[in-house]
Amino acid sequence: MIASRRVRSTGAGRVMAATCRVPAAQPTGGSGGALVALVYRGPASLPGCPEAVAELLRGSRWGFDVRFVGPGEDVQVSARALSGAVLYAQPGGGLLSHGYRHLRRHRAAIREFVHDGGRYLGFCLGGYLAGATPGFGLLPGDTDQYIASAAATVVEPHDTLVEVAWRGRARTLFFQDGPYFWVRPDAGATVVATYPNGTVAALVAGFGAGRVGVVGPHPEATGDWYADAGLHVDRLGVDLGLDLVDAVMTT
């Protein structure tokens, strides 16, 4: 059954009952002048998702000083915390309605951060949250469920694989009820990946002086995600995740 848009389940279902597995901007506030990247970890995410995003960012060429932010962390999501960072990452999670309920009070701060030149990265639920119904309103358009789109190749909200064309090359990624993205024709957004039915699976767009990168599947997924779900791929998607990081960081 297709879930209502406002109560859909998003993120990485394989971690619902799992324990956590830790696997051109200007430098601001990091140790040794490193670029600070904030990764949300809290009730609007699921165990394992923030850690996978953090691992992806640490493996990038940007030398990020990665820090978790959220209700149970030393640093909370706030305008002050964001002012010392160059990037804010929102990982996968559970229900969109649940996630937004926990994050809506930070909407203005996140929008101001990106508008003033910050970077936003959204993975699955984080992609949904970049939209407007509900969400942070960072995209020149909105989001919806890929599984509910016409001619979708995945029609159930379970852990599975999805094929995408990433910059024109076929790849297979971990997927669990992720979004597709639609933007206004005059938006000037860069489509990074598409699903087989032609809907957008990943894109980068401007928001004020900043940039927003979003993706429906999970290029950050580590090997244990696939193993736990009984899925097999010949190649993980980490290189695609790094490509998205580069795209959102490059002016």
PDB file of C-alpha atoms in Angstrom:
ATOM      1  CA  MET A   1       0.000   0.000   0.000  1.00  0.00           C
ATOM      2  CA  ILE A   2       1.336   3.437  -0.898  1.00  0.00           C
ATOM      3  CA  ALA A   3       1.676   5.591   2.186  1.00  0.00           C
ATOM      4  CA  SER A   4       0.206   9.052   2.446  1.00  0.00           C
ATOM      5  CA  ARG A   5       2.717  11.708   1.467  1.00  0.00           C
ATOM      6  CA  ARG A   6       2.698  13.179   4.951  1.00  0.00           C
ATOM      7  CA  VAL A   7       3.120   9.891   6.822  1.00  0.00           C
ATOM      8  CA  ARG A   8       5.421   7.996   4.490  1.00  0.00           C
ATOM      9  CA  SER A   9       8.359   6.083   5.862  1.00  0.00           C
ATOM     10  CA  THR A  10      11.727   7.275   4.646  1.00  0.00           C
ATOM     11  CA  GLY A  11      15.367   6.581   5.347  1.00  0.00           C
ATOM     12  CA  ALA A  12      17.113   3.268   5.760  1.00  0.00           C
ATOM     13  CA  GLY A  13      14.683   0.645   6.972  1.00  0.00           C
ATOM     14  CA  ARG A  14      17.428  -1.848   7.693  1.00  0.00           C
ATOM     15  CA  VAL A  15      18.441   0.155  10.731  1.00  0.00           C
ATOM     16  CA  MET A  16      14.992   0.344  12.338  1.00  0.00           C
ATOM     17  CA  ALA A  17      15.917  -2.230  14.980  1.00  0.00           C
ATOM     18  CA  ALA A  18      19.661  -2.255  14.502  1.00  0.00           C
ATOM     19  CA  THR A  19      22.310  -0.900  16.775  1.00  0.00           C
ATOM     20  CA  CYS A  20      24.418   1.971  15.547  1.00  0.00           C
ATOM     21  CA  ARG A  21      27.372   1.019  13.343  1.00  0.00           C
ATOM     22  CA  VAL A  22      30.014   3.691  13.348  1.00  0.00           C
ATOM     23  CA  PRO A  23      31.958   3.089  10.488  1.00  0.00           C
ATOM     24  CA  ALA A  24      35.110  25.956  -2.231  1.00  0.00           C
ATOM     25  CA  ALA A  25      34.017  27.463   0.913  1.00  0.00           C
ATOM     26  CA  GLN A  26      36.120  29.297   3.440  1.00  0.00           C
ATOM     27  CA  PRO A  27      37.463  27.487   6.517  1.00  0.00           C
ATOM     28  CA  THR A  28      35.610  28.488   9.688  1.00  0.00           C
ATOM     29  CA  GLY A  29      36.002  27.363  13.249  1.00  0.00           C
ATOM     30  CA  GLY A  30      37.465  23.892  12.765  1.00  0.00           C
ATOM     31  CA  SER A  31      40.569  22.468  14.347  1.00  0.00           C
ATOM     32  CA  GLY A  32      43.590  23.621  12.380  1.00  0.00           C
ATOM     33  CA  GLY A  33      41.347  25.717  10.138  1.00  0.00           C
ATOM     34  CA  ALA A  34      39.429  22.695   8.831  1.00  0.00           C
ATOM     35  CA  LEU A  35      36.008  23.123   7.274  1.00  0.00           C
ATOM     36  CA  VAL A  36      33.315  22.274   9.815  1.00  0.00           C
ATOM     37  CA  ALA A  37      30.530  19.952   8.636  1.00  0.00           C
ATOM     38  CA  LEU A  38      27.552  19.359  10.904  1.00  0.00           C
ATOM     39  CA  VAL A  39      25.616  16.078  10.667  1.00  0.00           C
ATOM     40  CA  TYR A  40      22.246  15.823  12.363  1.00  0.00           C
ATOM     41  CA  ARG A  41      21.828  12.901  14.773  1.00  0.00           C
ATOM     42  CA  GLY A  42      18.677  12.567  16.814  1.00  0.00           C
ATOM     43  CA  PRO A  43      15.005  11.559  16.721  1.00  0.00           C
ATOM     44  CA  ALA A  44      14.611  12.752  13.120  1.00  0.00           C
ATOM     45  CA  SER A  45      17.137  10.139  11.982  1.00  0.00           C
ATOM     46  CA  LEU A  46      17.692   6.402  12.465  1.00  0.00           C
ATOM     47  CA  PRO A  47      20.718   4.687  14.044  1.00  0.00           C
ATOM     48  CA  GLY A  48      23.404   4.143  11.433  1.00  0.00           C
ATOM     49  CA  CYS A  49      22.270   6.845   9.024  1.00  0.00           C
ATOM     50  CA  PRO A  50      24.120   9.822  10.562  1.00  0.00           C
ATOM     51  CA  GLU A  51      27.239   7.722  11.034  1.00  0.00           C
ATOM     52  CA  ALA A  52      27.262   6.677   7.366  1.00  0.00           C
ATOM     53  CA  VAL A  53      26.951  10.300   6.260  1.00  0.00           C
ATOM     54  CA  ALA A  54      29.735  11.326   8.641  1.00  0.00           C
ATOM     55  CA  GLU A  55      31.955   8.567   7.273  1.00  0.00           C
ATOM     56  CA  LEU A  56      31.267   9.742   3.733  1.00  0.00           C
ATOM     57  CA  LEU A  57      32.174  13.336   4.590  1.00  0.00           C
ATOM     58  CA  ARG A  58      35.355  12.315   6.402  1.00  0.00           C
ATOM     59  CA  GLY A  59      36.390  10.352   3.324  1.00  0.00           C
ATOM     60  CA  SER A  60      35.953  13.312   1.002  1.00  0.00           C
ATOM     61  CA  ARG A  61      38.736  15.526  -0.296  1.00  0.00           C
ATOM     62  CA  TRP A  62      37.524  18.509   1.715  1.00  0.00           C
ATOM     63  CA  GLY A  63      39.177  17.634   5.026  1.00  0.00           C
ATOM     64  CA  PHE A  64      36.022  18.251   7.019  1.00  0.00           C
ATOM     65  CA  ASP A  65      35.962  18.488  10.775  1.00  0.00           C
ATOM     66  CA  VAL A  66      32.725  16.476  11.133  1.00  0.00           C
ATOM     67  CA  ARG A  67      30.559  17.067  14.189  1.00  0.00           C
ATOM     68  CA  PHE A  68      27.199  15.599  15.164  1.00  0.00           C
ATOM     69  CA  VAL A  69      24.434  17.975  16.194  1.00  0.00           C
ATOM     70  CA  GLY A  70      21.087  17.198  17.768  1.00  0.00           C
ATOM     71  CA  PRO A  71      19.158  16.882  21.027  1.00  0.00           C
ATOM     72  CA  GLY A  72      21.454  14.266  22.525  1.00  0.00           C
ATOM     73  CA  GLU A  73      24.715  15.763  21.280  1.00  0.00           C
ATOM     74  CA  ASP A  74      27.132  18.271  22.796  1.00  0.00           C
ATOM     75  CA  VAL A  75      26.078  20.767  20.106  1.00  0.00           C
ATOM     76  CA  GLN A  76      22.464  21.572  19.275  1.00  0.00           C
ATOM     77  CA  VAL A  77      21.071  22.648  15.907  1.00  0.00           C
ATOM     78  CA  SER A  78      21.040  26.439  16.143  1.00  0.00           C
ATOM     79  CA  ALA A  79      21.932  29.554  14.207  1.00  0.00           C
ATOM     80  CA  ARG A  80      25.050  29.867  16.352  1.00  0.00           C
ATOM     81  CA  ALA A  81      26.245  26.334  15.579  1.00  0.00           C
ATOM     82  CA  LEU A  82      25.497  26.744  11.888  1.00  0.00           C
ATOM     83  CA  SER A  83      27.406  30.045  11.751  1.00  0.00           C
ATOM     84  CA  GLY A  84      30.631  28.139  12.454  1.00  0.00           C
ATOM     85  CA  ALA A  85      30.057  25.537   9.723  1.00  0.00           C
ATOM     86  CA  VAL A  86      30.208  25.391   5.954  1.00  0.00           C
ATOM     87  CA  LEU A  87      27.910  22.385   5.525  1.00  0.00           C
ATOM     88  CA  TYR A  88      24.878  20.901   7.232  1.00  0.00           C
ATOM     89  CA  ALA A  89      23.906  17.313   6.403  1.00  0.00           C
ATOM     90  CA  GLN A  90      20.496  15.775   7.057  1.00  0.00           C
ATOM     91  CA  PRO A  91      20.637  11.950   6.912  1.00  0.00           C
ATOM     92  CA  GLY A  92      17.946   9.334   6.372  1.00  0.00           C
ATOM     93  CA  GLY A  93      15.323   8.687   8.993  1.00  0.00           C
ATOM     94  CA  GLY A  94      11.809   7.471   9.638  1.00  0.00           C
ATOM     95  CA  LEU A  95       8.500   9.174   8.907  1.00  0.00           C
ATOM     96  CA  LEU A  96       8.583  12.565   7.231  1.00  0.00           C
ATOM     97  CA  SER A  97       5.855  13.881   9.526  1.00  0.00           C
ATOM     98  CA  HIS A  98       7.800  12.688  12.582  1.00  0.00           C
ATOM     99  CA  GLY A  99      11.103  14.090  11.334  1.00  0.00           C
ATOM    100  CA  TYR A 100       9.690  17.478  10.437  1.00  0.00           C
ATOM    101  CA  ARG A 101       7.926  17.727  13.780  1.00  0.00           C
ATOM    102  CA  HIS A 102      11.323  17.510  15.476  1.00  0.00           C
ATOM    103  CA  LEU A 103      13.065  19.871  13.052  1.00  0.00           C
ATOM    104  CA  ARG A 104      10.527  22.511  12.088  1.00  0.00           C
ATOM    105  CA  ARG A 105      11.672  24.861  14.849  1.00  0.00           C
ATOM    106  CA  HIS A 106      15.071  24.937  13.110  1.00  0.00           C
ATOM    107  CA  ARG A 107      13.614  25.731   9.678  1.00  0.00           C
ATOM    108  CA  ALA A 108      14.392  29.450   9.769  1.00  0.00           C
ATOM    109  CA  ALA A 109      17.966  28.918  11.001  1.00  0.00           C
ATOM    110  CA  ILE A 110      18.711  26.295   8.338  1.00  0.00           C
ATOM    111  CA  ARG A 111      17.215  28.441   5.584  1.00  0.00           C
ATOM    112  CA  GLU A 112      19.218  31.472   6.700  1.00  0.00           C
ATOM    113  CA  PHE A 113      22.408  29.397   6.902  1.00  0.00           C
ATOM    114  CA  VAL A 114      22.053  28.168   3.316  1.00  0.00           C
ATOM    115  CA  HIS A 115      20.806  31.487   1.949  1.00  0.00           C
ATOM    116  CA  ASP A 116      23.881  33.211   3.350  1.00  0.00           C
ATOM    117  CA  GLY A 117      26.268  30.804   1.609  1.00  0.00           C
ATOM    118  CA  GLY A 118      26.121  27.543   3.523  1.00  0.00           C
ATOM    119  CA  ARG A 119      25.744  24.087   1.991  1.00  0.00           C
ATOM    120  CA  TYR A 120      22.956  21.597   2.657  1.00  0.00           C
ATOM    121  CA  LEU A 121      23.184  17.877   1.924  1.00  0.00           C
ATOM    122  CA  GLY A 122      20.054  15.734   2.210  1.00  0.00           C
ATOM    123  CA  PHE A 123      19.942  11.941   1.951  1.00  0.00           C
ATOM    124  CA  CYS A 124      16.521  10.272   1.552  1.00  0.00           C
ATOM    125  CA  LEU A 125      14.555  11.810   4.457  1.00  0.00           C
ATOM    126  CA  GLY A 126      17.006  14.713   4.294  1.00  0.00           C
ATOM    127  CA  GLY A 127      16.029  15.061   0.640  1.00  0.00           C
ATOM    128  CA  TYR A 128      12.334  15.083   1.489  1.00  0.00           C
ATOM    129  CA  LEU A 129      13.015  17.722   4.158  1.00  0.00           C
ATOM    130  CA  ALA A 130      14.651  20.009   1.593  1.00  0.00           C
ATOM    131  CA  GLY A 131      11.216  20.251  -0.031  1.00  0.00           C
ATOM    132  CA  ALA A 132       8.260  22.319   1.068  1.00  0.00           C
ATOM    133  CA  THR A 133       5.323  20.053   1.966  1.00  0.00           C
ATOM    134  CA  PRO A 134       6.472  19.801   4.697  1.00  0.00           C
ATOM    135  CA  GLY A 135      10.105  20.806   4.832  1.00  0.00           C
ATOM    136  CA  PHE A 136      12.685  23.572   4.860  1.00  0.00           C
ATOM    137  CA  GLY A 137      11.711  24.968   1.444  1.00  0.00           C
ATOM    138  CA  LEU A 138      15.245  24.922   0.050  1.00  0.00           C
ATOM    139  CA  LEU A 139      14.437  23.572  -3.405  1.00  0.00           C
ATOM    140  CA  PRO A 140      13.107  25.475  -6.432  1.00  0.00           C
ATOM    141  CA  GLY A 141      10.300  22.923  -6.477  1.00  0.00           C
ATOM    142  CA  ASP A 142       9.343  20.043  -4.206  1.00  0.00           C
ATOM    143  CA  THR A 143       9.588  16.290  -3.599  1.00  0.00           C
ATOM    144  CA  ASP A 144       7.384  13.207  -3.729  1.00  0.00           C
ATOM    145  CA  GLN A 145       7.659   9.431  -3.355  1.00  0.00           C
ATOM    146  CA  TYR A 146       9.434   7.655  -6.164  1.00  0.00           C
ATOM    147  CA  ILE A 147       7.420   4.500  -5.480  1.00  0.00           C
ATOM    148  CA  ALA A 148       4.215   6.460  -6.183  1.00  0.00           C
ATOM    149  CA  SER A 149       5.454   7.942  -9.462  1.00  0.00           C
ATOM    150  CA  ALA A 150       4.310   6.680 -12.857  1.00  0.00           C
ATOM    151  CA  ALA A 151       6.245   3.655 -14.154  1.00  0.00           C
ATOM    152  CA  ALA A 152       8.376   3.441 -11.003  1.00  0.00           C
ATOM    153  CA  THR A 153      10.655   0.402 -10.915  1.00  0.00           C
ATOM    154  CA  VAL A 154      10.173   0.071  -7.142  1.00  0.00           C
ATOM    155  CA  VAL A 155       6.636   0.068  -5.753  1.00  0.00           C
ATOM    156  CA  GLU A 156       7.022  -1.069  -2.123  1.00  0.00           C
ATOM    157  CA  PRO A 157       8.571   0.900   0.784  1.00  0.00           C
ATOM    158  CA  HIS A 158      10.998  -1.868   1.770  1.00  0.00           C
ATOM    159  CA  ASP A 159      14.784  -2.133   1.713  1.00  0.00           C
ATOM    160  CA  THR A 160      15.729  -2.864  -1.864  1.00  0.00           C
ATOM    161  CA  LEU A 161      17.925  -1.837  -4.771  1.00  0.00           C
ATOM    162  CA  VAL A 162      17.169   0.836  -7.325  1.00  0.00           C
ATOM    163  CA  GLU A 163      18.862   1.554 -10.611  1.00  0.00           C
ATOM    164  CA  VAL A 164      19.810   5.127 -11.431  1.00  0.00           C
ATOM    165  CA  ALA A 165      21.634   6.888 -14.229  1.00  0.00           C
ATOM    166  CA  TRP A 166      24.281   8.910 -12.377  1.00  0.00           C
ATOM    167  CA  ARG A 167      25.674  11.499 -14.759  1.00  0.00           C
ATOM    168  CA  GLY A 168      24.536   9.191 -17.539  1.00  0.00           C
ATOM    169  CA  ARG A 169      26.116   5.991 -16.181  1.00  0.00           C
ATOM    170  CA  ALA A 170      24.030   3.105 -14.845  1.00  0.00           C
ATOM    171  CA  ARG A 171      24.497   2.315 -11.156  1.00  0.00           C
ATOM    172  CA  THR A 172      22.606   0.386  -8.492  1.00  0.00           C
ATOM    173  CA  LEU A 173      22.067   1.836  -5.003  1.00  0.00           C
ATOM    174  CA  PHE A 174      20.431   0.996  -1.677  1.00  0.00           C
ATOM    175  CA  PHE A 175      16.891   2.352  -1.569  1.00  0.00           C
ATOM    176  CA  GLN A 176      14.095   2.607   0.986  1.00  0.00           C
ATOM    177  CA  ASP A 177      11.115   4.761  -0.033  1.00  0.00           C
ATOM    178  CA  GLY A 178      13.247   7.678  -1.121  1.00  0.00           C
ATOM    179  CA  PRO A 179      12.013  10.789  -2.892  1.00  0.00           C
ATOM    180  CA  TYR A 180      12.162  12.036  -6.411  1.00  0.00           C
ATOM    181  CA  PHE A 181      12.584  15.752  -7.017  1.00  0.00           C
ATOM    182  CA  TRP A 182      10.848  18.142  -9.361  1.00  0.00           C
ATOM    183  CA  VAL A 183      11.967  21.677 -10.046  1.00  0.00           C
ATOM    184  CA  ARG A 184      10.704  24.603 -12.046  1.00  0.00           C
ATOM    185  CA  PRO A 185      11.949  24.623 -15.657  1.00  0.00           C
ATOM    186  CA  ASP A 186      13.721  27.953 -15.136  1.00  0.00           C
ATOM    187  CA  ALA A 187      15.340  26.951 -11.833  1.00  0.00           C
ATOM    188  CA  GLY A 188      18.844  26.369 -13.176  1.00  0.00           C
ATOM    189  CA  ALA A 189      19.256  23.228 -11.079  1.00  0.00           C
ATOM    190  CA  THR A 190      21.790  20.578 -12.083  1.00  0.00           C
ATOM    191  CA  VAL A 191      20.330  17.077 -12.405  1.00  0.00           C
ATOM    192  CA  VAL A 192      22.954  14.640 -11.148  1.00  0.00           C
ATOM    193  CA  ALA A 193      20.986  11.380 -11.389  1.00  0.00           C
ATOM    194  CA  THR A 194      17.664  10.084 -12.679  1.00  0.00           C
ATOM    195  CA  TYR A 195      15.556   7.008 -11.989  1.00  0.00           C
ATOM    196  CA  PRO A 196      14.618   4.685 -14.870  1.00  0.00           C
ATOM    197  CA  ASN A 197      11.264   6.450 -15.331  1.00  0.00           C
ATOM    198  CA  GLY A 198      13.025   9.763 -15.900  1.00  0.00           C
ATOM    199  CA  THR A 199      12.268  11.371 -12.544  1.00  0.00           C
ATOM    200  CA  VAL A 200      15.120  13.093 -10.733  1.00  0.00           C
ATOM    201  CA  ALA A 201      17.004  10.995  -8.167  1.00  0.00           C
ATOM    202  CA  ALA A 202      19.691  13.550  -7.247  1.00  0.00           C
ATOM    203  CA  LEU A 203      20.245  17.205  -7.965  1.00  0.00           C
ATOM    204  CA  VAL A 204      22.139  20.298  -6.913  1.00  0.00           C
ATOM    205  CA  ALA A 205      20.494  23.716  -6.842  1.00  0.00           C
ATOM    206  CA  GLY A 206      21.218  27.174  -5.554  1.00  0.00           C
ATOM    207  CA  PHE A 207      19.422  28.790  -2.646  1.00  0.00           C
ATOM    208  CA  GLY A 208      20.416  32.387  -2.150  1.00  0.00           C
ATOM    209  CA  ALA A 209      24.210  32.437  -1.955  1.00  0.00           C
ATOM    210  CA  GLY A 210      24.343  28.768  -0.905  1.00  0.00           C
ATOM    211  CA  ARG A 211      23.869  25.385  -2.530  1.00  0.00           C
ATOM    212  CA  VAL A 212      21.655  22.400  -1.849  1.00  0.00           C
ATOM    213  CA  GLY A 213      22.460  18.795  -2.801  1.00  0.00           C
ATOM    214  CA  VAL A 214      19.817  16.098  -2.398  1.00  0.00           C
ATOM    215  CA  VAL A 215      19.551  12.414  -3.261  1.00  0.00           C
ATOM    216  CA  GLY A 216      16.705   9.897  -2.971  1.00  0.00           C
ATOM    217  CA  PRO A 217      18.664   6.614  -2.765  1.00  0.00           C
ATOM    218  CA  HIS A 218      21.575   6.015  -0.368  1.00  0.00           C
ATOM    219  CA  PRO A 219      25.021   6.382  -1.986  1.00  0.00           C
ATOM    220  CA  GLU A 220      26.443   6.637   1.542  1.00  0.00           C
ATOM    221  CA  ALA A 221      25.252   3.106   2.420  1.00  0.00           C
ATOM    222  CA  THR A 222      27.997   0.841   3.711  1.00  0.00           C
ATOM    223  CA  GLY A 223      28.322  -2.857   2.987  1.00  0.00           C
ATOM    224  CA  ASP A 224      26.518  -3.936   6.157  1.00  0.00           C
ATOM    225  CA  TRP A 225      23.352  -2.129   5.017  1.00  0.00           C
ATOM    226  CA  TYR A 226      23.171  -4.427   1.997  1.00  0.00           C
ATOM    227  CA  ALA A 227      24.146  -7.523   3.963  1.00  0.00           C
ATOM    228  CA  ASP A 228      21.551  -6.905   6.676  1.00  0.00           C
ATOM    229  CA  ALA A 229      18.835  -6.535   4.034  1.00  0.00           C
ATOM    230  CA  GLY A 230      19.973  -9.608   2.073  1.00  0.00           C
ATOM    231  CA  LEU A 231      20.922  -7.454  -0.921  1.00  0.00           C
ATOM    232  CA  HIS A 232      23.972  -7.680  -3.140  1.00  0.00           C
ATOM    233  CA  VAL A 233      25.717  -5.132  -5.318  1.00  0.00           C
ATOM    234  CA  ASP A 234      28.985  -5.447  -7.155  1.00  0.00           C
ATOM    235  CA  ARG A 235      30.025  -1.945  -6.185  1.00  0.00           C
ATOM    236  CA  LEU A 236      29.056   0.385  -3.340  1.00  0.00           C
ATOM    237  CA  GLY A 237      27.940   3.905  -4.177  1.00  0.00           C
ATOM    238  CA  VAL A 238      30.419   5.828  -2.026  1.00  0.00           C
ATOM    239  CA  ASP A 239      32.071   7.361  -5.096  1.00  0.00           C
ATOM    240  CA  LEU A 240      28.688   8.763  -6.099  1.00  0.00           C
ATOM    241  CA  GLY A 241      28.185  10.197  -2.633  1.00  0.00           C
ATOM    242  CA  LEU A 242      31.583  11.867  -2.866  1.00  0.00           C
ATOM    243  CA  ASP A 243      30.618  13.252  -6.263  1.00  0.00           C
ATOM    244  CA  LEU A 244      27.521  14.831  -4.698  1.00  0.00           C
ATOM    245  CA  VAL A 245      29.629  16.320  -1.899  1.00  0.00           C
ATOM    246  CA  ASP A 246      31.979  17.833  -4.473  1.00  0.00           C
ATOM    247  CA  ALA A 247      29.051  19.189  -6.480  1.00  0.00           C
ATOM    248  CA  VAL A 248      27.464  20.939  -3.528  1.00  0.00           C
ATOM    249  CA  MET A 249      30.784  22.345  -2.275  1.00  0.00           C
ATOM    250  CA  THR A 250      31.952  23.681  -5.633  1.00  0.00           C
ATOM    251  CA  THR A 251      30.944  27.230  -6.413  1.00  0.00           C
TER     252      THR A 251
END
